[in-house]
Coordinates of C-alpha atoms in Angstrom, one line a residue:
M17 CA 22.1 -57.6 -45.3
I18 CA 19.9 -54.4 -44.3
R19 CA 20.2 -55.5 -40.6
R20 CA 23.7 -55.7 -40.6
D21 CA 24.1 -52.2 -42.1
A22 CA 21.9 -51.0 -39.6
I23 CA 24.1 -52.4 -36.7
C24 CA 26.9 -51.0 -38.1
V25 CA 25.5 -47.5 -38.4
L26 CA 24.3 -47.9 -34.8
S27 CA 27.5 -48.8 -33.6
A28 CA 29.2 -45.7 -35.3
I29 CA 26.6 -43.6 -33.4
I30 CA 27.4 -44.7 -30.1
A31 CA 31.4 -44.7 -30.8
A32 CA 31.0 -41.1 -31.6
A33 CA 28.6 -40.2 -28.5
C34 CA 31.2 -41.9 -26.0
S35 CA 34.2 -40.1 -27.6
K36 CA 36.0 -36.9 -25.7
P37 CA 34.0 -34.1 -26.7
T38 CA 36.4 -31.3 -28.5
T39 CA 35.8 -27.8 -29.9
S40 CA 36.9 -26.7 -33.1
A41 CA 37.2 -23.4 -32.2
F42 CA 40.3 -24.1 -30.6
D43 CA 43.4 -26.0 -31.2
P44 CA 44.1 -28.8 -28.5
I45 CA 47.7 -29.0 -27.0
D46 CA 49.0 -32.4 -25.6
E47 CA 51.7 -31.3 -23.1
G48 CA 51.5 -34.8 -21.3
F49 CA 50.4 -33.5 -18.0
D50 CA 47.7 -35.8 -17.3
S51 CA 47.0 -38.8 -19.4
G52 CA 44.3 -38.3 -21.9
V53 CA 43.4 -35.1 -21.0
Q54 CA 43.8 -32.3 -24.0
F55 CA 44.6 -28.5 -23.3
T56 CA 44.5 -25.5 -25.0
H57 CA 45.3 -21.4 -24.5
P58 CA 42.7 -19.1 -23.5
R59 CA 41.9 -16.3 -26.2
L60 CA 42.2 -12.5 -25.3
S61 CA 39.0 -10.8 -26.5
D62 CA 38.9 -7.1 -27.1
E63 CA 35.3 -6.5 -26.1
R64 CA 34.3 -4.3 -23.2
I65 CA 31.8 -6.1 -20.6
S66 CA 28.5 -4.7 -21.4
L67 CA 25.8 -4.8 -18.1
D68 CA 22.3 -5.1 -18.4
A69 CA 19.6 -5.1 -15.5
P70 CA 16.2 -4.9 -15.1
A71 CA 14.7 -1.8 -13.3
R72 CA 11.8 0.2 -12.1
T73 CA 11.3 3.5 -11.4
I74 CA 10.0 4.4 -8.1
G75 CA 8.0 7.3 -7.0
D76 CA 9.3 10.0 -4.5
P77 CA 6.9 9.5 -1.9
S78 CA 6.4 13.1 -0.8
A79 CA 5.1 13.2 -4.5
Q80 CA 2.1 11.1 -3.9
L81 CA -0.9 12.6 -1.4
V82 CA -3.2 10.1 0.4
V83 CA -6.3 12.2 1.5
T84 CA -8.1 10.4 4.5
V85 CA -10.2 11.5 7.5
P86 CA -8.2 11.8 10.9
L87 CA -11.5 11.0 13.0
R88 CA -14.9 9.6 11.9
A89 CA -16.5 11.7 9.4
G90 CA -19.7 12.3 7.5
I91 CA -18.5 13.6 3.7
T92 CA -21.2 16.3 3.0
R93 CA -19.5 17.9 -0.2
G94 CA -17.3 16.3 -2.6
W95 CA -14.9 19.3 -4.8
I96 CA -13.0 17.1 -7.0
Q97 CA -13.3 14.0 -9.8
A98 CA -10.6 11.7 -11.4
G99 CA -8.3 13.4 -13.3
D100 CA -8.9 16.8 -12.0
T101 CA -5.7 19.1 -11.7
V102 CA -5.7 21.0 -8.0
D103 CA -3.3 23.5 -6.6
A104 CA -1.8 23.2 -3.2
G105 CA -4.9 24.6 -1.0
S106 CA -7.4 23.8 -3.2
P107 CA -10.9 22.2 -1.3
L108 CA -11.3 18.4 -1.8
F109 CA -13.9 17.4 0.6
D110 CA -16.4 18.7 3.2
V111 CA -16.8 16.7 6.0
M112 CA -18.4 16.5 9.4
M113 CA -16.5 14.5 12.5
P114 CA -18.8 14.3 15.3
E115 CA -16.1 13.6 17.5
A116 CA -14.1 17.0 16.6
I117 CA -17.7 18.8 17.1
D118 CA -17.9 17.2 20.6
A119 CA -13.9 18.2 21.7
A120 CA -15.2 21.6 20.4
G121 CA -17.9 22.0 23.1
R122 CA -15.9 20.1 26.0
Y123 CA -12.9 22.6 25.0
E124 CA -15.3 25.7 25.2
G125 CA -17.1 24.4 28.4
A126 CA -13.6 23.8 30.2
R127 CA -12.3 27.2 29.1
I128 CA -15.4 28.9 30.8
R129 CA -14.9 26.7 33.7
L130 CA -11.3 27.2 34.1
D131 CA -11.4 31.0 33.9
A132 CA -14.3 31.0 36.5
W133 CA -12.4 29.1 38.7
K134 CA -8.9 31.0 38.4
E135 CA -11.0 33.7 39.3
R136 CA -12.7 32.3 42.5
Q137 CA -9.2 31.1 43.3
H138 CA -7.9 34.7 43.3
Q139 CA -10.8 36.0 45.4
L140 CA -10.3 33.5 47.7
L141 CA -6.5 33.8 48.3
A142 CA -7.0 37.6 48.8
L143 CA -9.6 36.6 51.7
K144 CA -7.7 34.0 53.3
A145 CA -4.9 36.7 53.4
E146 CA -7.3 38.7 55.6
G147 CA -8.7 35.7 57.4
L148 CA -12.1 35.7 55.8
A149 CA -11.7 32.2 53.9
K150 CA -10.7 29.0 54.9
T151 CA -7.5 27.1 53.7
S152 CA -10.2 24.4 52.7
E153 CA -12.0 26.5 50.3
V154 CA -8.6 27.5 48.6
S155 CA -7.4 24.0 47.9
E156 CA -11.0 23.2 46.6
A157 CA -10.4 26.1 44.0
V158 CA -6.7 25.0 43.3
A159 CA -8.4 21.1 42.4
R160 CA -10.9 22.6 40.4
V161 CA -8.7 25.0 38.4
A162 CA -6.2 21.6 37.6
E163 CA -9.5 20.0 36.7
A164 CA -10.6 22.2 34.2
S165 CA -7.2 22.4 32.8
A166 CA -6.7 18.8 32.4
D167 CA -10.2 18.7 30.6
L168 CA -9.1 21.7 28.4
Q169 CA -6.0 19.7 27.0
A170 CA -7.7 16.4 26.7
A171 CA -10.0 18.3 24.1
R172 CA -7.4 20.5 22.8
A173 CA -5.7 17.3 21.9
T174 CA -9.2 15.9 20.4
L175 CA -9.3 19.0 17.9
M176 CA -5.4 19.0 17.1
S177 CA -6.0 15.2 15.7
A178 CA -8.9 16.5 13.9
G179 CA -6.8 19.1 12.1
F180 CA -8.3 22.0 14.0
K181 CA -6.7 24.9 16.3
E182 CA -8.1 25.4 19.5
S183 CA -8.7 29.1 18.1
E184 CA -11.1 27.5 15.9
A185 CA -13.5 25.7 18.4
A186 CA -16.1 28.6 18.9
A187 CA -16.4 29.0 15.0
L188 CA -16.9 25.3 14.9
L189 CA -19.7 25.5 17.3
A190 CA -21.2 28.4 15.9
G191 CA -20.8 27.3 12.3
S192 CA -22.0 24.3 10.2
G193 CA -19.4 22.0 12.0
Q194 CA -18.1 21.1 8.9
K195 CA -14.5 21.2 7.9
T196 CA -13.0 21.1 4.3
L197 CA -10.2 18.9 3.6
R198 CA -7.6 20.7 1.1
A199 CA -4.8 19.3 -1.0
R200 CA -1.4 19.8 0.7
Q201 CA 0.4 19.9 -2.9
A202 CA -0.3 20.4 -6.5
G203 CA -1.3 17.5 -8.8
V204 CA -3.4 15.3 -10.6
V205 CA -6.4 13.5 -9.1
T206 CA -5.5 9.8 -9.7
E207 CA -8.1 8.0 -7.3
L208 CA -11.5 9.1 -5.9
S209 CA -13.2 6.4 -3.7
A210 CA -15.1 8.7 -1.6
M211 CA -19.2 9.1 -1.9
L212 CA -21.6 11.5 -1.0
G213 CA -23.3 10.7 2.2
E214 CA -20.8 8.1 3.2
T215 CA -19.2 7.8 6.7
R216 CA -15.3 7.1 6.7
D217 CA -13.1 6.4 9.4
A218 CA -9.3 6.7 9.5
T219 CA -8.9 3.1 8.9
S220 CA -10.9 2.6 6.0
G221 CA -8.7 3.6 3.4
A222 CA -8.0 6.8 1.3
L223 CA -10.9 9.0 0.3
A224 CA -8.5 10.1 -2.8
R225 CA -5.0 10.0 -4.2
V226 CA -3.1 13.1 -5.6
S227 CA 0.1 12.5 -7.5
S228 CA 2.6 14.9 -9.0
M229 CA 5.8 14.5 -10.9
G230 CA 8.4 15.0 -8.3
A231 CA 11.6 13.2 -8.1
V232 CA 12.1 9.7 -9.0
R233 CA 14.9 6.8 -8.2
I234 CA 15.7 3.7 -10.6
E235 CA 16.4 0.7 -8.7
A236 CA 18.1 -2.1 -10.6
R237 CA 18.9 -5.7 -9.9
F238 CA 22.5 -6.9 -11.4
Q239 CA 23.9 -10.2 -11.5
K240 CA 27.3 -8.4 -10.3
A241 CA 28.2 -5.4 -8.3
P242 CA 28.1 -2.7 -10.9
G243 CA 31.1 -0.3 -11.3
D244 CA 31.0 3.5 -12.0
G245 CA 29.1 3.7 -15.2
P246 CA 28.1 5.3 -17.7
W247 CA 24.7 4.3 -17.1
A248 CA 21.2 4.9 -18.7
F249 CA 17.9 3.7 -18.3
A250 CA 16.4 2.5 -21.3
Y251 CA 12.3 1.8 -21.8
G252 CA 10.6 2.2 -25.3
E253 CA 12.8 3.9 -27.5
R254 CA 14.1 6.4 -25.2
R255 CA 17.6 6.0 -23.1
T256 CA 18.1 8.5 -20.0
P257 CA 21.2 9.3 -18.6
L258 CA 21.4 8.3 -14.8
R259 CA 23.7 9.0 -11.9
R260 CA 24.5 6.1 -9.6
L261 CA 23.7 7.0 -6.0
S262 CA 24.3 3.7 -4.0
T263 CA 25.0 0.1 -4.2
A264 CA 23.4 -2.4 -1.5
P265 CA 26.9 -3.4 0.4
S266 CA 25.7 -7.1 -0.1
A267 CA 24.2 -9.6 -2.5
D268 CA 20.3 -10.1 -2.0
P269 CA 20.0 -13.9 -0.3
R270 CA 17.1 -14.4 -2.0
D271 CA 18.5 -14.4 -5.5
G272 CA 21.9 -13.3 -5.4
A273 CA 21.5 -9.8 -7.0
F274 CA 23.4 -6.8 -6.5
V275 CA 20.5 -4.1 -6.1
A276 CA 21.8 -0.4 -7.1
W277 CA 19.7 3.0 -6.8
F278 CA 20.3 5.7 -9.6
E279 CA 18.8 9.0 -11.0
P280 CA 18.1 10.9 -13.7
K281 CA 20.6 13.5 -14.5
E282 CA 19.4 17.2 -14.8
G283 CA 17.0 17.8 -17.6
S284 CA 16.3 14.2 -18.1
P285 CA 12.9 13.6 -16.2
V286 CA 11.3 10.0 -15.9
Q287 CA 7.7 9.4 -14.8
S288 CA 7.3 6.9 -11.9
G289 CA 5.8 3.7 -12.4
V290 CA 7.8 3.0 -15.7
V291 CA 9.8 -0.5 -16.4
G292 CA 12.8 -0.6 -18.2
R293 CA 16.5 -1.8 -18.1
V294 CA 19.6 -0.1 -16.8
V295 CA 22.5 -0.4 -19.2
T296 CA 26.1 0.2 -19.6
I297 CA 29.4 -0.7 -20.8
D298 CA 31.6 -1.6 -18.0
D299 CA 34.7 0.7 -17.8
A300 CA 36.6 -1.4 -15.3
K301 CA 39.8 -2.8 -17.0
Q302 CA 38.9 -6.1 -16.7
T303 CA 40.4 -8.7 -19.2
V304 CA 37.8 -10.6 -20.8
F305 CA 39.0 -14.1 -22.1
V306 CA 37.2 -16.5 -24.4
V307 CA 37.4 -20.2 -23.4
P308 CA 35.9 -23.7 -24.4
E309 CA 32.0 -23.9 -23.0
L310 CA 33.0 -27.5 -22.2
S311 CA 36.1 -26.2 -19.8
V312 CA 33.8 -24.3 -17.6
T313 CA 32.2 -26.2 -14.6
K314 CA 29.3 -24.3 -12.7
T315 CA 29.1 -24.8 -8.9
K316 CA 26.4 -23.7 -6.3
S317 CA 28.4 -20.5 -5.7
S318 CA 30.8 -20.0 -8.9
S319 CA 32.1 -21.2 -12.0
I320 CA 35.8 -22.5 -12.4
V321 CA 38.0 -23.7 -15.2
R322 CA 41.0 -26.2 -14.4
V323 CA 44.2 -25.1 -15.8
I324 CA 48.1 -25.8 -15.6
R325 CA 50.0 -23.0 -14.6
S326 CA 53.9 -23.3 -13.9
E327 CA 53.5 -27.2 -14.3
Q328 CA 50.9 -27.2 -11.7
Q329 CA 47.2 -27.9 -12.0
R330 CA 44.9 -25.6 -10.4
D331 CA 41.0 -24.6 -10.3
I332 CA 40.6 -20.4 -11.3
D333 CA 37.2 -19.0 -10.5
V334 CA 35.8 -17.1 -13.4
T335 CA 32.6 -14.9 -13.8
V336 CA 31.0 -15.8 -17.1
I337 CA 29.9 -13.1 -18.9
R338 CA 27.6 -15.0 -21.9
C339 CA 27.9 -18.4 -23.7
T340 CA 27.6 -18.7 -27.6
Q341 CA 28.7 -21.3 -30.1
A342 CA 30.5 -23.6 -27.6
T343 CA 32.7 -20.6 -26.5
C344 CA 32.2 -18.8 -23.1
A345 CA 33.3 -15.2 -22.5
V346 CA 34.8 -14.8 -19.0
T347 CA 36.7 -12.7 -16.6
G348 CA 38.6 -13.7 -13.9
S349 CA 42.4 -14.3 -13.0
L350 CA 43.3 -16.3 -16.3
L351 CA 46.7 -15.8 -18.0
E352 CA 47.3 -16.0 -21.6
S353 CA 50.1 -18.5 -20.8
D354 CA 47.6 -20.8 -19.2
L355 CA 46.8 -24.5 -20.6
I356 CA 43.1 -25.0 -19.8
A357 CA 41.8 -28.5 -19.8
L358 CA 39.0 -29.3 -22.5
E359 CA 37.1 -31.3 -20.0
P360 CA 35.1 -30.1 -17.0
A361 CA 37.0 -30.1 -13.6
Q362 CA 36.3 -32.8 -11.7

C-alpha cells in the first residue's frame, strides 16, 4: 500500500515537471495562432531606467611628479621625507653626476680652443691678404674651428640632458660639482625610495614621487551606451554631480562594455584613486515593458521575444533591464497590442 502511494506521488511530480510552464503574473490568451502555444500582452511600466556602472577616478598626469636623475648620479643629500609638503622649487636631493662634470670640463676646453682658433683664423686671413700666409695654414685653422665647435656642441648636449645650462659649466667646475634636484610643482611627498650615498641612473626608477590634488576624471563601464544624464559619482556616503565628457565610439570587444568619461562639476572635488559607481536616471523617453521571463530568449549578441503582430509571427530584439519574480523589464520595439509567446523563441 505504501509502495502504491509513493508511485502515485512520483507520477504526479513527473507530470507537473513535464507540463508547459506558465506565469501567474500574466493571463494567457489563446488566439489559435499556433497550436499548443499560449500568448499574452506585454504590460507598460511607468518606471524610468536607472543606469549604474562601476567607475574609478583617474588623476591628472600633471598632478603626479616623478623625481628621477637624468644621468648616473650619486645621492649626496636628501632634503625631504615621506609625507612632507613641498612648494614648487623646494630642494629635494643633492646629487653628483660624473658625466655632467666631465661634460662641463669638455665644454670649457672646447670653448677655449674655439676662441683661440677663431683668433688664429682671423690673423691668418689678414696675413694671407698680404701674401704672408699660405692657403694650407688658413684651411687648417678653419678645420680646427669646426672641430672645436663640434666638441662644444657635444658637451653642451650632455649638459642640457643633465639639466644644466651651458653658462653653468664654469661654476660647476669651480664649485662642488653637485646639482640640487628641485620640485617642479607643489604637493605632498607620497613615496621616497632613495638612500644617502646610493648611486642611481635614469633607468633605475623614481627617487621620490610628489602628488598634488589636480583635476580628476571618472571612467565608467556601462552595459549599454549612456545618455545625457543627470549623472553622479557615488562612493561611500557621498554623491558628487558629474558632467559627461565623452563615450567610446564602440563597445569594448573584451567584454562588450561601453566606456564613458566624466568630470566633477565645479565645486565638487574628488580625490584620485577612488573606486565607486556612476549612477543616473536615464532621461531618454524609452518605453519600458514588463514581460514574462520565460518569454525572453538570450542569444550570444542580444535578447529576443517571439510575438504575433498583424497576424504574423516575428522575433523582436529587446534590452533586458532586470528580471525579478518571473518577469523582466525590457525596452525595445514592442507594442501594447503585441501578443507575446509564453515560451522561449525557437
